[in-house]
Amino acid sequence: MTSQALLIDRFFLPGAFTAEPREPVGVAMQFAAGEEIYAQAEPVEFVYRLVSGAVRSTRLLSDGRRQIGDFYYPGDVFGLETSETHRFSAEGLGDCQVQVLKRFAPSRSGEDRIRFDRMISAATSRELDRAQDHILLLARMTACEKVSSFLLSIANRFKAELTVLPMSRQDMADYLGLTIETISRMLGRLQADGVVEFMGCRHFRIRHRSALDRLAAS
Amino acid sequence: MTSQALLIDRFFLPGAFTAEPREPVGVAMQFAAGEEIYAQAEPVEFVYRLVSGAVRSTRLLSDGRRQIGDFYYPGDVFGLETSETHRFSAEGLGDCQVQVLKRFAPSRSGEDRIRFDRMISAATSRELDRAQDHILLLARMTACEKVSSFLLSIANRFKAELTVLPMSRQDMADYLGLTIETISRMLGRLQADGVVEFMGCRHFRIRHRSALDRLAAS
DNA sequence: CGTTTCTTTGAATCCGGTCAAGGTCCGTGG
DNA sequence: CCACGGACCTTGACCGGATTCAAAGAAACG
């Protein structure tokens, strides 16, 4: 195995980033809260892997409407857009650390090149799967179902007793195709019904999982 | 160039299928209107390329709600799902001809294998782009904008004076996340406003393109 | 030519949006 | 340490676009 191959495997390690790598994997970068990692319409140069923090990918329409494509958490690969330029921008939701790798490196050839391409297409496939789930969510779910399945998917991702929401209400709204007021109302309702419990607006725990599963109804 | 490579290039030729191939490209199959080409949850065995007719990919929820993932027209490759099993089913909208190629052929190796993988990932990328546009449409557009941009995208695809809608109102509704009544009303309104003109419910022409562009507003 | 399926149209309803006001959380500086 | 200011979140009242329910009309098919 070449060291390039090792690098690529480390970069694309699925799941959360746990082990300390012995050698640097791509270039490590740090971004502040709200800082842009790459911009919409900018040429695609790199692939990114989130080490810590959380990232959102967003798309702006000319009239100011905003759509969030996805949220990324530690271990996720993002920025792998297929065209020449980025169709989304990416911003940190808080301070975050990112590993950066050249998207098209002429130095990569032979085995390494194949390896890299295969990993990229695996990551693209995961992206497509998530996009398709997102479509189902947006097209055929009520506000309550959207919010329920959103909470559920974050909780499932982190599997901790207490789940932290790294994004604002506005971010949730722009992801789910709702307004902040509706988000707030639905969260209030879920709490009033004893399904979840909030401690401050960014921390919650699930109190009645089967009810939440039922409400998410997918 | 090996004959396998030729086959793959022919199969994945972008755009409409115009030239007669000198040799068969995959296996040609014929499906009747409404017939299932592959089923949801069925293992992925083949990749498909539409020669004539039109196809929809659909997903069914347990409670009967239906979502259409996409419509495919001659020249499009479909059925390239990333998991082991199909997350959608595909059905012909009318009678249609399809070319079928094994998704995982052990006989493909070396150059051919690379070639094939590259083509698959190009097609997957296109699919992802479309899914992302679909997300924007569903999350942030009004019924009128949805219907307008739908008509526009079909018209742009075929670029004929008179455009044929191969799908039913129900199909349009399940694609756009609306009801058939709303679809019908919006089409009626667009016609009343002189933006489009319908001849029967499956044929229309654009009478005022700039107005339609403005309504589609993306 | 009759039956079935699909489409259109109308009236009433409801879910989520809009507008507006008030509350909470934090960081900053007096 | 507390007061102030601003950003974010919650809550209420009202509104409107899309759905629902219902029925009539048009098209497809045997």
Coordinates of C-alpha atoms (C1' of nucleotides) in Angstrom, one line a residue:
Chain A
M1 CA 0.0 0.0 0.0
T2 CA 1.5 3.4 -1.0
S3 CA 1.4 6.2 1.5
Q4 CA -0.9 8.1 -0.8
A5 CA -3.4 5.2 -0.5
L6 CA -3.1 5.2 3.2
L7 CA -3.8 8.9 3.2
I8 CA -6.9 8.5 1.1
D9 CA -8.2 5.6 3.3
R10 CA -7.7 7.7 6.4
F11 CA -9.4 10.7 4.8
F12 CA -12.4 8.7 3.9
L13 CA -12.7 6.7 7.1
P14 CA -16.4 6.4 7.6
G15 CA -18.0 7.5 10.9
A16 CA -16.6 9.7 13.6
F17 CA -13.0 10.6 13.7
T18 CA -11.6 8.8 16.7
A19 CA -8.0 7.6 16.3
E20 CA -5.2 10.1 16.1
P21 CA -3.5 9.6 12.7
R22 CA 0.2 9.2 12.8
E23 CA 0.7 11.4 9.8
P24 CA -1.2 14.4 8.6
V25 CA -4.2 13.6 6.4
G26 CA -4.6 16.4 3.9
V27 CA -4.2 19.9 5.3
A28 CA -5.8 20.7 8.6
M29 CA -7.7 23.9 8.7
Q30 CA -9.7 25.8 11.4
F31 CA -12.8 27.9 10.7
A32 CA -14.6 30.3 13.0
A33 CA -18.4 30.3 13.7
G34 CA -20.2 31.3 10.5
E35 CA -17.1 31.5 8.4
E36 CA -17.4 30.4 4.8
I37 CA -15.4 27.2 4.0
Y38 CA -16.2 27.6 0.3
A39 CA -18.6 29.8 -1.6
Q40 CA -21.4 29.1 -4.1
A41 CA -20.2 29.5 -7.7
E42 CA -16.6 29.2 -6.7
P43 CA -14.6 26.6 -8.6
V44 CA -14.3 23.2 -7.0
E45 CA -10.7 22.7 -5.8
F46 CA -10.8 20.6 -2.7
V47 CA -12.7 17.8 -0.8
Y48 CA -13.3 18.4 2.9
R49 CA -13.7 16.1 5.9
L50 CA -15.1 17.5 9.1
V51 CA -13.0 16.7 12.2
S52 CA -14.9 18.7 14.8
G53 CA -17.8 21.0 14.9
A54 CA -20.7 21.1 12.4
V55 CA -21.2 22.5 8.9
R56 CA -24.1 23.5 6.8
S57 CA -24.3 23.6 3.0
T58 CA -26.5 26.4 1.7
R59 CA -27.8 27.7 -1.5
L60 CA -29.1 31.2 -2.1
L61 CA -31.8 32.2 -4.6
S62 CA -31.6 35.5 -6.3
D63 CA -34.7 36.7 -4.3
G64 CA -33.0 35.9 -1.0
R65 CA -34.7 32.6 -0.2
R66 CA -32.2 30.2 1.3
Q67 CA -32.1 26.5 1.2
I68 CA -29.9 24.3 3.3
G69 CA -28.8 21.2 1.5
D70 CA -27.4 19.2 4.4
F71 CA -25.7 19.4 7.8
Y72 CA -22.4 17.6 8.3
Y73 CA -20.9 16.2 11.5
P74 CA -17.4 14.9 12.4
G75 CA -16.3 12.2 10.1
D76 CA -18.5 13.4 7.1
V77 CA -17.0 14.2 3.8
F78 CA -18.4 17.2 2.0
G79 CA -17.8 19.6 -0.9
L80 CA -17.8 16.9 -3.4
E81 CA -19.8 18.6 -6.1
T82 CA -19.9 17.2 -9.5
S83 CA -19.8 20.3 -11.6
E84 CA -16.8 22.6 -12.1
T85 CA -18.2 25.1 -9.6
H86 CA -19.8 24.8 -6.2
R87 CA -23.6 24.8 -6.3
F88 CA -23.7 25.3 -2.6
S89 CA -21.6 27.2 -0.1
A90 CA -20.5 25.7 3.2
E91 CA -20.2 27.4 6.5
G92 CA -19.3 26.3 10.0
L93 CA -22.1 26.3 12.5
G94 CA -19.6 27.0 15.2
D95 CA -15.9 26.8 15.3
C96 CA -14.8 23.8 13.4
Q97 CA -11.8 21.8 12.2
V98 CA -11.6 20.5 8.7
Q99 CA -9.2 18.3 6.7
V100 CA -8.7 19.5 3.2
L101 CA -7.5 17.4 0.2
K102 CA -7.0 18.4 -3.4
R103 CA -10.0 17.3 -5.5
F104 CA -7.9 16.8 -8.7
A105 CA -4.2 16.1 -8.0
P106 CA -2.2 15.2 -11.1
S107 CA 0.2 13.5 -8.7
R108 CA -2.4 10.9 -8.0
S109 CA -2.1 8.1 -10.6
G110 CA -2.5 4.4 -11.0
E111 CA -3.8 2.6 -7.9
D112 CA -4.1 5.8 -5.9
R113 CA -6.2 7.4 -8.5
I114 CA -8.6 4.5 -8.7
R115 CA -8.8 4.3 -5.0
F116 CA -9.5 8.0 -4.7
D117 CA -12.2 7.9 -7.4
R118 CA -13.8 5.0 -5.7
M119 CA -13.9 6.7 -2.4
I120 CA -15.3 9.9 -4.0
S121 CA -18.1 8.0 -5.7
A122 CA -18.9 6.2 -2.5
A123 CA -19.3 9.5 -0.7
T124 CA -21.3 10.9 -3.6
S125 CA -23.7 7.9 -3.3
R126 CA -24.2 8.6 0.3
E127 CA -25.0 12.2 -0.6
L128 CA -27.5 11.0 -3.1
D129 CA -29.2 8.7 -0.6
R130 CA -29.5 11.6 1.8
A131 CA -30.8 13.9 -0.9
Q132 CA -33.5 11.4 -1.8
D133 CA -34.6 11.1 1.9
H134 CA -34.6 14.9 2.0
I135 CA -36.9 15.0 -1.0
L136 CA -39.4 12.6 0.6
L137 CA -39.3 14.7 3.8
L138 CA -40.0 18.0 2.0
A139 CA -42.6 16.7 -0.4
R140 CA -44.8 14.5 1.7
M141 CA -44.5 15.3 5.4
T142 CA -46.4 17.7 7.6
A143 CA -44.5 20.2 9.8
C144 CA -44.8 18.0 12.8
E145 CA -43.4 15.0 10.9
K146 CA -40.6 17.0 9.5
V147 CA -39.5 18.3 12.9
S148 CA -39.9 14.9 14.6
S149 CA -37.8 13.1 12.0
F150 CA -35.2 15.9 12.1
L151 CA -34.8 15.5 15.9
L152 CA -34.8 11.8 15.6
S153 CA -32.1 11.8 12.9
I154 CA -29.8 14.0 14.9
A155 CA -30.4 12.0 18.1
N156 CA -29.7 8.8 16.2
R157 CA -26.5 10.2 14.8
F158 CA -25.0 11.1 18.2
K159 CA -26.7 8.5 20.4
A160 CA -26.1 10.4 23.6
E161 CA -28.5 10.9 26.5
L162 CA -28.5 14.6 25.8
T163 CA -28.5 15.8 22.2
V164 CA -27.0 19.1 21.2
L165 CA -28.5 21.1 18.3
P166 CA -25.5 22.8 16.6
M167 CA -27.8 24.9 14.3
S168 CA -30.2 27.8 14.9
R169 CA -33.9 27.6 14.4
Q170 CA -33.5 29.5 11.1
D171 CA -31.1 26.8 9.9
M172 CA -33.6 24.1 10.8
A173 CA -36.4 26.1 9.0
D174 CA -34.3 26.4 5.9
Y175 CA -33.5 22.8 5.9
L176 CA -37.1 21.6 6.4
G177 CA -38.8 24.2 4.2
L178 CA -40.6 25.8 7.1
T179 CA -40.5 29.1 9.0
I180 CA -38.8 29.6 12.4
E181 CA -42.2 30.3 14.0
T182 CA -43.5 26.9 12.9
I183 CA -40.3 25.2 14.1
S184 CA -40.7 26.8 17.4
R185 CA -44.3 25.9 17.7
M186 CA -43.7 22.2 16.8
L187 CA -40.9 21.9 19.3
G188 CA -43.1 23.5 21.9
R189 CA -45.8 21.0 21.1
L190 CA -43.5 18.0 21.2
Q191 CA -42.3 19.1 24.6
A192 CA -45.9 19.8 25.9
D193 CA -46.9 16.3 24.7
G194 CA -44.0 14.8 26.8
V195 CA -42.2 13.4 23.7
V196 CA -39.0 15.4 24.2
E197 CA -37.6 17.7 26.8
F198 CA -35.6 20.8 26.1
M199 CA -33.0 22.3 28.4
G200 CA -32.4 25.7 26.8
C201 CA -33.1 25.9 23.1
R202 CA -30.0 23.9 22.0
H203 CA -30.2 20.8 24.2
F204 CA -32.8 18.2 24.4
R205 CA -33.5 14.6 25.4
I206 CA -36.0 12.2 24.0
R207 CA -38.5 11.2 26.7
H208 CA -40.8 9.0 24.7
R209 CA -38.9 7.4 21.7
S210 CA -41.7 5.2 20.3
A211 CA -44.0 8.3 20.2
L212 CA -41.3 10.2 18.3
D213 CA -40.7 7.3 15.9
R214 CA -44.4 7.2 15.3
L215 CA -44.6 11.0 14.6
A216 CA -41.6 10.8 12.3
A217 CA -43.5 8.2 10.3
S218 CA -41.2 7.2 7.5
Chain B
M1 CA -10.6 0.1 -27.7
T2 CA -12.1 -3.2 -26.7
S3 CA -15.6 -4.1 -27.8
Q4 CA -16.7 -4.0 -24.2
A5 CA -15.5 -0.4 -24.0
L6 CA -17.4 0.4 -27.2
L7 CA -20.4 -1.1 -25.6
I8 CA -20.1 0.9 -22.5
D9 CA -19.6 4.2 -24.4
R10 CA -22.6 3.5 -26.5
F11 CA -24.7 2.7 -23.5
F12 CA -23.8 5.9 -21.7
L13 CA -24.0 8.1 -24.7
P14 CA -25.4 11.3 -23.3
G15 CA -28.5 12.9 -24.7
A16 CA -31.1 11.3 -27.0
F17 CA -30.5 8.1 -28.6
T18 CA -30.2 8.9 -32.3
A19 CA -27.8 6.7 -34.3
E20 CA -28.6 3.1 -34.9
P21 CA -25.9 1.0 -33.2
R22 CA -24.2 -1.6 -35.4
E23 CA -24.2 -4.1 -32.5
P24 CA -26.5 -4.6 -29.6
V25 CA -25.8 -2.5 -26.6
G26 CA -26.8 -4.5 -23.5
V27 CA -30.0 -6.4 -23.8
A28 CA -33.0 -4.6 -25.4
M29 CA -36.2 -5.0 -23.5
Q30 CA -39.8 -3.8 -24.0
F31 CA -42.2 -2.7 -21.2
A32 CA -45.9 -2.0 -21.4
A33 CA -47.6 1.0 -20.0
G34 CA -47.5 1.0 -16.2
E35 CA -45.3 -2.1 -16.1
E36 CA -42.7 -2.3 -13.4
I37 CA -39.1 -2.3 -14.7
Y38 CA -37.7 -2.9 -11.2
A39 CA -39.3 -2.9 -7.8
Q40 CA -38.6 -1.1 -4.6
A41 CA -36.5 -3.3 -2.2
E42 CA -35.5 -5.6 -5.0
P43 CA -31.7 -6.3 -5.2
V44 CA -29.9 -4.1 -7.7
E45 CA -28.8 -6.2 -10.7
F46 CA -28.8 -4.0 -13.8
V47 CA -28.4 -0.5 -15.1
Y48 CA -31.0 0.8 -17.5
R49 CA -31.0 3.2 -20.4
L50 CA -34.2 4.5 -21.9
V51 CA -34.4 4.2 -25.7
S52 CA -38.0 5.3 -26.2
G53 CA -41.0 6.3 -24.1
A54 CA -40.8 7.7 -20.6
V55 CA -40.2 6.3 -17.1
R56 CA -40.9 7.4 -13.5
S57 CA -39.1 6.3 -10.4
T58 CA -41.4 6.1 -7.4
R59 CA -41.2 5.4 -3.7
L60 CA -44.1 4.2 -1.5
L61 CA -44.5 5.0 2.2
S62 CA -46.2 2.5 4.4
D63 CA -49.2 4.8 4.8
G64 CA -49.7 4.9 1.0
R65 CA -48.2 8.3 0.3
R66 CA -46.2 8.2 -2.9
Q67 CA -43.2 10.2 -4.0
I68 CA -41.9 10.4 -7.5
G69 CA -38.1 10.7 -7.5
D70 CA -37.7 11.6 -11.2
F71 CA -38.9 11.2 -14.7
Y72 CA -36.6 9.7 -17.3
Y73 CA -36.6 10.3 -21.1
P74 CA -34.8 8.7 -24.1
G75 CA -31.1 8.7 -23.5
D76 CA -31.3 8.8 -19.7
V77 CA -29.6 6.2 -17.6
F78 CA -31.5 5.1 -14.5
G79 CA -31.7 2.4 -11.8
L80 CA -28.2 3.2 -10.6
E81 CA -28.9 3.0 -6.9
T82 CA -26.1 2.9 -4.5
S83 CA -27.3 0.4 -2.0
E84 CA -27.7 -3.3 -2.5
T85 CA -31.4 -2.9 -3.1
H86 CA -33.5 -0.5 -5.0
R87 CA -34.9 2.4 -2.9
F88 CA -37.3 3.3 -5.7
S89 CA -39.3 1.3 -8.2
A90 CA -39.4 2.2 -11.9
E91 CA -42.4 2.0 -14.1
G92 CA -43.0 2.9 -17.8
L93 CA -45.4 5.8 -18.3
G94 CA -46.4 4.4 -21.6
D95 CA -44.9 1.6 -23.6
C96 CA -41.2 1.9 -23.6
Q97 CA -38.0 0.4 -24.8
V98 CA -35.0 0.0 -22.5
Q99 CA -31.5 -1.3 -22.8
V100 CA -30.3 -3.3 -19.9
L101 CA -26.7 -3.9 -18.7
K102 CA -25.4 -5.9 -15.8
R103 CA -24.5 -3.7 -12.9
F104 CA -21.8 -5.9 -11.6
A105 CA -20.2 -8.1 -14.3
P106 CA -17.2 -10.1 -13.2
S107 CA -16.2 -10.3 -16.9
R108 CA -15.5 -6.6 -16.8
S109 CA -12.0 -5.9 -15.7
G110 CA -9.0 -3.6 -16.3
E111 CA -9.7 -0.7 -18.6
D112 CA -13.3 -1.7 -19.1
R113 CA -14.0 -1.8 -15.4
I114 CA -12.5 1.6 -14.9
R115 CA -14.4 2.9 -17.8
F116 CA -17.7 1.5 -16.6
D117 CA -17.2 2.8 -13.0
R118 CA -16.4 6.3 -14.4
M119 CA -19.5 6.3 -16.4
I120 CA -21.6 5.1 -13.5
S121 CA -20.3 7.8 -11.3
A122 CA -20.9 10.5 -14.0
A123 CA -24.5 9.3 -14.2
T124 CA -24.8 9.3 -10.4
S125 CA -23.5 12.9 -10.3
R126 CA -26.1 14.0 -12.7
E127 CA -28.7 12.3 -10.5
L128 CA -27.4 14.1 -7.5
D129 CA -27.6 17.5 -9.3
R130 CA -31.2 16.8 -10.2
A131 CA -32.1 15.7 -6.7
Q132 CA -30.6 19.0 -5.3
D133 CA -32.7 21.0 -7.8
H134 CA -35.7 19.0 -6.8
I135 CA -35.1 19.8 -3.1
L136 CA -35.0 23.5 -3.8
L137 CA -38.2 23.2 -5.8
L138 CA -40.0 21.3 -3.0
A139 CA -38.8 23.4 -0.1
R140 CA -39.0 26.9 -1.3
M141 CA -41.4 27.3 -4.2
T142 CA -45.1 28.0 -4.3
A143 CA -47.5 25.8 -6.3
C144 CA -47.5 28.2 -9.2
E145 CA -43.7 28.3 -9.3
K146 CA -43.5 24.5 -9.1
V147 CA -45.9 23.9 -11.9
S148 CA -44.3 26.6 -14.1
S149 CA -40.8 25.3 -13.7
F150 CA -42.0 21.8 -14.3
L151 CA -43.6 22.7 -17.6
L152 CA -40.5 24.7 -18.5
S153 CA -38.1 21.9 -17.8
I154 CA -40.0 19.4 -19.9
A155 CA -40.4 21.9 -22.7
N156 CA -36.6 22.7 -22.6
R157 CA -35.9 19.0 -22.7
F158 CA -37.7 18.4 -25.9
K159 CA -37.5 21.8 -27.5
A160 CA -40.5 21.1 -29.8
E161 CA -43.2 23.6 -30.7
L162 CA -45.7 21.3 -29.1
T163 CA -44.7 19.5 -25.9
V164 CA -46.2 16.2 -24.8
L165 CA -46.7 15.4 -21.1
P166 CA -46.1 11.7 -20.8
M167 CA -47.3 11.6 -17.2
S168 CA -50.7 11.9 -15.5
R169 CA -51.7 14.8 -13.2
Q170 CA -51.3 12.4 -10.3
D171 CA -47.7 11.8 -11.4
M172 CA -47.0 15.5 -11.6
A173 CA -48.6 16.0 -8.2
D174 CA -46.5 13.2 -6.6
Y175 CA -43.4 14.7 -8.1
L176 CA -44.1 18.3 -7.0
G177 CA -45.5 17.5 -3.6
L178 CA -49.0 18.8 -4.5
T179 CA -52.4 17.4 -5.1
I180 CA -54.0 16.8 -8.5
E181 CA -56.6 19.5 -7.9
T182 CA -53.9 22.1 -7.3
I183 CA -52.0 21.0 -10.4
S184 CA -55.2 21.3 -12.4
R185 CA -55.9 24.7 -11.0
M186 CA -52.5 26.0 -11.7
L187 CA -52.5 24.7 -15.2
G188 CA -55.8 26.3 -15.7
R189 CA -54.6 29.6 -14.4
L190 CA -51.4 29.6 -16.6
Q191 CA -53.6 29.0 -19.6
A192 CA -56.1 31.7 -18.6
D193 CA -53.2 34.1 -18.2
G194 CA -52.1 33.3 -21.8
V195 CA -48.8 31.8 -20.6
V196 CA -49.4 28.4 -22.1
E197 CA -52.0 26.8 -24.2
F198 CA -53.3 23.2 -23.8
M199 CA -54.7 21.0 -26.6
G200 CA -56.1 18.2 -24.6
C201 CA -54.6 17.6 -21.2
R202 CA -51.4 16.0 -22.4
H203 CA -50.3 18.5 -25.1
F204 CA -49.3 22.1 -24.6
R205 CA -47.3 24.9 -26.2
I206 CA -45.7 27.9 -24.5
R207 CA -47.3 31.2 -25.6
H208 CA -45.3 33.6 -23.5
R209 CA -41.9 32.2 -22.6
S210 CA -40.5 35.1 -20.7
A211 CA -43.6 35.1 -18.5
L212 CA -43.1 31.4 -17.8
D213 CA -39.4 32.0 -17.0
R214 CA -40.4 34.7 -14.6
L215 CA -43.0 32.5 -12.9
A216 CA -40.5 29.6 -12.6
A217 CA -38.2 32.0 -10.8
S218 CA -35.2 30.0 -10.0
Chain C
dC1 C1' -71.6 3.2 -27.1
dG2 C1' -71.4 2.4 -22.5
dT3 C1' -68.2 2.1 -18.6
dT4 C1' -64.2 3.3 -16.3
dT5 C1' -60.6 6.3 -15.3
dC6 C1' -58.8 10.8 -15.4
dT7 C1' -59.4 15.7 -15.1
dT8 C1' -61.6 20.0 -14.0
dT9 C1' -64.2 23.1 -11.1
dG10 C1' -66.4 24.8 -6.9
dA11 C1' -67.0 25.5 -1.8
dA12 C1' -65.5 24.9 2.7
dT13 C1' -61.7 23.9 5.7
dC14 C1' -57.2 23.8 7.7
dC15 C1' -52.3 24.0 8.2
dG16 C1' -48.6 26.8 8.0
dG17 C1' -47.3 31.7 7.0
dT18 C1' -47.2 36.5 8.2
dC19 C1' -47.2 40.2 11.3
dA20 C1' -46.4 41.9 15.8
dA21 C1' -45.1 41.8 20.5
dG22 C1' -42.7 40.0 24.3
dG23 C1' -39.1 36.9 26.4
dT24 C1' -34.6 34.8 26.9
dC25 C1' -29.9 34.3 26.6
dC26 C1' -25.2 36.3 26.3
dG27 C1' -21.6 39.3 25.8
dT28 C1' -20.0 43.9 26.7
dG29 C1' -19.0 47.8 29.0
dG30 C1' -20.1 51.0 32.6
Chain D
dC1 C1' -21.5 43.1 39.6
dC2 C1' -25.1 44.8 37.3
dA3 C1' -27.2 47.4 33.4
dC4 C1' -27.7 47.6 28.7
dG5 C1' -28.1 46.1 23.9
dG6 C1' -28.6 42.9 20.4
dA7 C1' -29.5 38.4 18.5
dC8 C1' -32.2 34.7 18.8
dC9 C1' -36.4 32.3 20.3
dT10 C1' -41.3 32.0 21.7
dT11 C1' -46.1 33.1 21.6
dG12 C1' -50.5 35.0 19.9
dA13 C1' -53.9 36.7 16.4
dC14 C1' -55.0 36.8 11.9
dC15 C1' -54.6 35.6 7.1
dG16 C1' -54.1 33.0 2.8
dG17 C1' -52.6 29.3 -0.2
dA18 C1' -53.2 24.6 -0.7
dT19 C1' -55.9 20.6 0.7
dT20 C1' -60.2 18.2 1.2
dC21 C1' -64.6 16.9 -0.1
dA22 C1' -67.9 16.7 -3.6
dA23 C1' -69.7 16.6 -8.2
dA24 C1' -69.7 17.3 -13.0
dG25 C1' -67.2 16.9 -17.3
dA26 C1' -63.8 14.9 -20.7
dA27 C1' -61.0 11.3 -22.4
dA28 C1' -59.7 6.4 -23.0
dC29 C1' -60.9 1.7 -23.7
dG30 C1' -63.1 -2.4 -24.6

